[in-house]
mmCIF file of C-alpha atoms in Angstrom:
data_model
loop_
_atom_site.group_PDB
_atom_site.id
_atom_site.type_symbol
_atom_site.label_atom_id
_atom_site.label_comp_id
_atom_site.label_asym_id
_atom_site.label_seq_id
_atom_site.Cartn_x
_atom_site.Cartn_y
_atom_site.Cartn_z
ATOM 1 C CA MET A 1 -14.305 14.779 18.371
ATOM 2 C CA SER A 2 -11.556 12.916 16.820
ATOM 3 C CA GLN A 3 -11.440 8.931 17.356
ATOM 4 C CA PRO A 4 -8.916 7.540 19.616
ATOM 5 C CA GLN A 5 -5.741 6.461 17.239
ATOM 6 C CA LEU A 6 -4.975 3.059 16.502
ATOM 7 C CA VAL A 7 -1.943 0.916 16.657
ATOM 8 C CA PRO A 8 -2.032 -1.517 14.160
ATOM 9 C CA VAL A 9 0.381 -4.718 13.582
ATOM 10 C CA VAL A 10 1.606 -4.947 9.799
ATOM 11 C CA ARG A 11 2.663 -8.122 8.781
ATOM 12 C CA ARG A 12 2.571 -9.989 5.256
ATOM 13 C CA ALA A 13 -1.075 -10.821 4.203
ATOM 14 C CA THR A 14 -1.744 -14.525 4.087
ATOM 15 C CA GLU A 15 -4.387 -16.045 1.952
ATOM 16 C CA ALA A 16 -6.974 -15.659 4.440
ATOM 17 C CA ASP A 17 -6.743 -12.147 4.627
ATOM 18 C CA LEU A 18 -7.810 -11.995 0.565
ATOM 19 C CA PRO A 19 -11.182 -11.519 0.693
ATOM 20 C CA VAL A 20 -11.106 -8.385 2.729
ATOM 21 C CA ILE A 21 -8.211 -7.075 1.086
ATOM 22 C CA VAL A 22 -10.104 -7.713 -2.479
ATOM 23 C CA HIS A 23 -13.124 -6.035 -0.930
ATOM 24 C CA LEU A 24 -11.153 -2.882 0.437
ATOM 25 C CA PHE A 25 -9.661 -2.890 -3.099
ATOM 26 C CA SER A 26 -13.098 -2.786 -4.499
ATOM 27 C CA ILE A 27 -14.429 0.533 -2.760
ATOM 28 C CA PRO A 28 -14.579 3.557 -4.978
ATOM 29 C CA ASP A 29 -12.646 6.660 -3.494
ATOM 30 C CA GLU A 30 -12.544 9.867 -4.405
ATOM 31 C CA GLY A 31 -13.346 9.384 -7.882
ATOM 32 C CA ASN A 32 -10.636 6.751 -8.332
ATOM 33 C CA ALA A 33 -12.401 3.869 -10.409
ATOM 34 C CA LYS A 34 -12.062 0.354 -9.279
ATOM 35 C CA THR A 35 -12.278 -2.639 -10.908
ATOM 36 C CA ASP A 36 -11.384 -5.492 -8.113
ATOM 37 C CA HIS A 37 -14.518 -7.773 -7.553
ATOM 38 C CA PRO A 38 -14.613 -9.239 -3.744
ATOM 39 C CA GLY A 39 -17.074 -11.959 -4.975
ATOM 40 C CA PRO A 40 -18.187 -14.793 -3.684
ATOM 41 C CA PRO A 41 -16.484 -16.605 -5.244
ATOM 42 C CA LEU A 42 -13.149 -14.841 -4.907
ATOM 43 C CA ASP A 43 -11.242 -15.047 -8.550
ATOM 44 C CA PRO A 44 -8.634 -17.404 -7.807
ATOM 45 C CA ARG A 45 -6.177 -15.171 -9.502
ATOM 46 C CA TYR A 46 -6.085 -12.982 -6.603
ATOM 47 C CA GLY A 47 -4.796 -16.375 -4.937
ATOM 48 C CA GLU A 48 -2.204 -16.938 -7.571
ATOM 49 C CA ALA A 49 -0.876 -13.400 -7.450
ATOM 50 C CA LEU A 50 -0.371 -13.472 -3.716
ATOM 51 C CA ALA A 51 1.575 -16.654 -4.129
ATOM 52 C CA ALA A 52 3.764 -15.113 -6.517
ATOM 53 C CA ILE A 53 4.214 -11.867 -4.421
ATOM 54 C CA ALA A 54 5.188 -14.233 -1.483
ATOM 55 C CA GLU A 55 7.692 -15.762 -3.280
ATOM 56 C CA ASP A 56 9.703 -12.965 -4.558
ATOM 57 C CA PRO A 57 12.281 -11.185 -1.670
ATOM 58 C CA ASN A 58 11.477 -8.074 -3.272
ATOM 59 C CA ASN A 59 7.924 -7.950 -3.002
ATOM 60 C CA ALA A 60 5.253 -7.948 -0.149
ATOM 61 C CA LEU A 61 1.502 -7.686 0.324
ATOM 62 C CA LEU A 62 1.349 -6.326 3.829
ATOM 63 C CA VAL A 63 -1.814 -5.542 6.220
ATOM 64 C CA ALA A 64 -2.186 -3.560 8.899
ATOM 65 C CA GLU A 65 -4.334 -5.368 11.414
ATOM 66 C CA VAL A 66 -6.438 -4.178 14.522
ATOM 67 C CA ASP A 67 -7.801 -6.288 17.244
ATOM 68 C CA GLY A 68 -7.365 -9.546 14.786
ATOM 69 C CA ARG A 69 -9.222 -7.285 12.263
ATOM 70 C CA VAL A 70 -7.607 -6.225 8.601
ATOM 71 C CA ALA A 71 -7.889 -2.812 8.562
ATOM 72 C CA GLY A 72 -5.695 -1.574 5.497
ATOM 73 C CA ALA A 73 -3.164 -2.946 3.188
ATOM 74 C CA PHE A 74 -0.516 -1.966 0.930
ATOM 75 C CA HIS A 75 1.999 -3.518 -1.688
ATOM 76 C CA LEU A 76 5.753 -2.967 -1.042
ATOM 77 C CA THR A 77 8.036 -3.922 -3.907
ATOM 78 C CA LEU A 78 12.201 -3.237 -3.924
ATOM 79 C CA ILE A 79 13.429 -2.330 -7.471
ATOM 80 C CA GLN A 80 17.146 -3.002 -7.594
ATOM 81 C CA TYR A 81 18.856 -0.261 -9.672
ATOM 82 C CA VAL A 82 22.098 0.142 -11.820
ATOM 83 C CA ALA A 83 21.922 3.705 -11.473
ATOM 84 C CA ASN A 84 23.089 5.633 -8.234
ATOM 85 C CA ARG A 85 25.673 2.970 -7.872
ATOM 86 C CA GLY A 86 23.322 0.018 -7.620
ATOM 87 C CA ALA A 87 21.341 1.378 -5.556
ATOM 88 C CA ARG A 88 17.898 0.206 -4.478
ATOM 89 C CA VAL A 89 14.222 1.874 -4.299
ATOM 90 C CA ALA A 90 11.225 1.019 -2.361
ATOM 91 C CA GLN A 91 8.064 1.593 -4.218
ATOM 92 C CA ILE A 92 4.714 1.458 -2.136
ATOM 93 C CA GLU A 93 1.602 0.876 -4.136
ATOM 94 C CA ASN A 94 -2.148 0.192 -3.685
ATOM 95 C CA VAL A 95 -2.484 1.702 -0.401
ATOM 96 C CA ILE A 96 -6.103 1.287 1.177
ATOM 97 C CA VAL A 97 -7.567 1.993 4.819
ATOM 98 C CA ASP A 98 -11.021 0.870 5.724
ATOM 99 C CA PRO A 99 -13.064 3.973 5.219
ATOM 100 C CA GLY A 100 -14.784 3.413 8.609
ATOM 101 C CA LEU A 101 -11.421 3.527 10.350
ATOM 102 C CA ARG A 102 -9.649 6.354 8.522
ATOM 103 C CA GLY A 103 -8.437 9.264 10.210
ATOM 104 C CA ARG A 104 -7.182 6.928 13.215
ATOM 105 C CA GLY A 105 -3.269 6.242 12.495
ATOM 106 C CA ILE A 106 -3.667 3.397 10.358
ATOM 107 C CA GLY A 107 -2.675 4.724 7.099
ATOM 108 C CA GLU A 108 0.372 6.412 9.252
ATOM 109 C CA ALA A 109 1.633 3.333 10.889
ATOM 110 C CA MET A 110 1.688 1.783 7.538
ATOM 111 C CA MET A 111 3.844 4.207 5.674
ATOM 112 C CA ARG A 112 6.147 4.257 8.676
ATOM 113 C CA TRP A 113 6.577 0.776 8.783
ATOM 114 C CA ALA A 114 7.355 0.768 4.947
ATOM 115 C CA ILE A 115 9.916 3.701 5.306
ATOM 116 C CA ASP A 116 11.491 1.635 8.291
ATOM 117 C CA GLU A 117 11.816 -1.375 5.943
ATOM 118 C CA ALA A 118 12.955 0.388 2.856
ATOM 119 C CA ARG A 119 15.780 1.833 5.405
ATOM 120 C CA ARG A 120 16.571 -1.493 6.641
ATOM 121 C CA ARG A 121 16.844 -2.878 3.277
ATOM 122 C CA GLY A 122 19.170 -0.282 1.768
ATOM 123 C CA CYS A 123 16.894 1.926 -0.296
ATOM 124 C CA PHE A 124 17.911 5.204 -0.915
ATOM 125 C CA ARG A 125 14.323 6.434 -1.944
ATOM 126 C CA VAL A 126 10.840 5.360 -1.237
ATOM 127 C CA GLN A 127 8.286 6.515 -3.722
ATOM 128 C CA LEU A 128 4.708 6.023 -4.655
ATOM 129 C CA THR A 129 1.942 7.258 -7.242
ATOM 130 C CA SER A 130 -1.370 8.347 -6.540
ATOM 131 C CA ASN A 131 -4.366 8.973 -8.447
ATOM 132 C CA LYS A 132 -4.932 12.796 -9.550
ATOM 133 C CA ALA A 133 -8.062 12.423 -7.812
ATOM 134 C CA ARG A 134 -6.929 11.544 -4.453
ATOM 135 C CA LEU A 135 -6.254 15.266 -2.933
ATOM 136 C CA ARG A 136 -7.150 13.694 0.277
ATOM 137 C CA ALA A 137 -4.640 11.296 0.203
ATOM 138 C CA HIS A 138 -2.242 13.662 -1.853
ATOM 139 C CA ARG A 139 -2.268 15.767 1.791
ATOM 140 C CA PHE A 140 -1.513 12.735 3.586
ATOM 141 C CA TYR A 141 1.484 11.717 1.779
ATOM 142 C CA GLU A 142 2.586 15.307 2.131
ATOM 143 C CA ARG A 143 2.217 15.433 5.831
ATOM 144 C CA LEU A 144 4.711 12.224 5.883
ATOM 145 C CA GLY A 145 7.217 13.958 4.025
ATOM 146 C CA PHE A 146 6.606 13.032 0.541
ATOM 147 C CA VAL A 147 6.997 15.488 -2.171
ATOM 148 C CA ALA A 148 5.361 15.878 -5.339
ATOM 149 C CA SER A 149 8.609 15.785 -7.458
ATOM 150 C CA HIS A 150 7.787 13.970 -10.580
ATOM 151 C CA GLU A 151 4.702 13.799 -13.142
ATOM 152 C CA GLY A 152 3.854 10.120 -13.121
ATOM 153 C CA MET A 153 2.652 8.444 -16.261
ATOM 154 C CA LYS A 154 1.064 4.904 -17.138
ATOM 155 C CA LEU A 155 0.207 2.854 -19.884
ATOM 156 C CA LYS A 156 -3.193 0.949 -19.805
ATOM 157 C CA LEU A 157 -2.804 -2.586 -21.499
#
């Protein structure tokens, strides 16, 4: 029997949300190695990063809230291109849903919110990367219409 779907409120993250967000980012997932440490104490660099993100109109750390509780988070960045006649692209990163609440519509609500925001902000494409080990996540993104059209590459510094 499946769990009932939840309807989260997507909003900008606040400093008070950081302990839960960092905890979610620290949970191992499908072979995806994690390096975040939720404390306590919470490393002040998380707050500094959130402040920098909040100051940038093309960046947002967002949470999905259910019944007053952070149930998921993601980062949305708008990238201004010169190519494509100066169009914008929306980049989604660090998508996470509380493991105990997965399969209840929270991830889909976050992605639909991001896609709608990208349209509202004049983006011609929404893109994301996903660790190759996260096969369940890949099926989720494909169900939402994302296509594995490019090979992503990263250089660790």
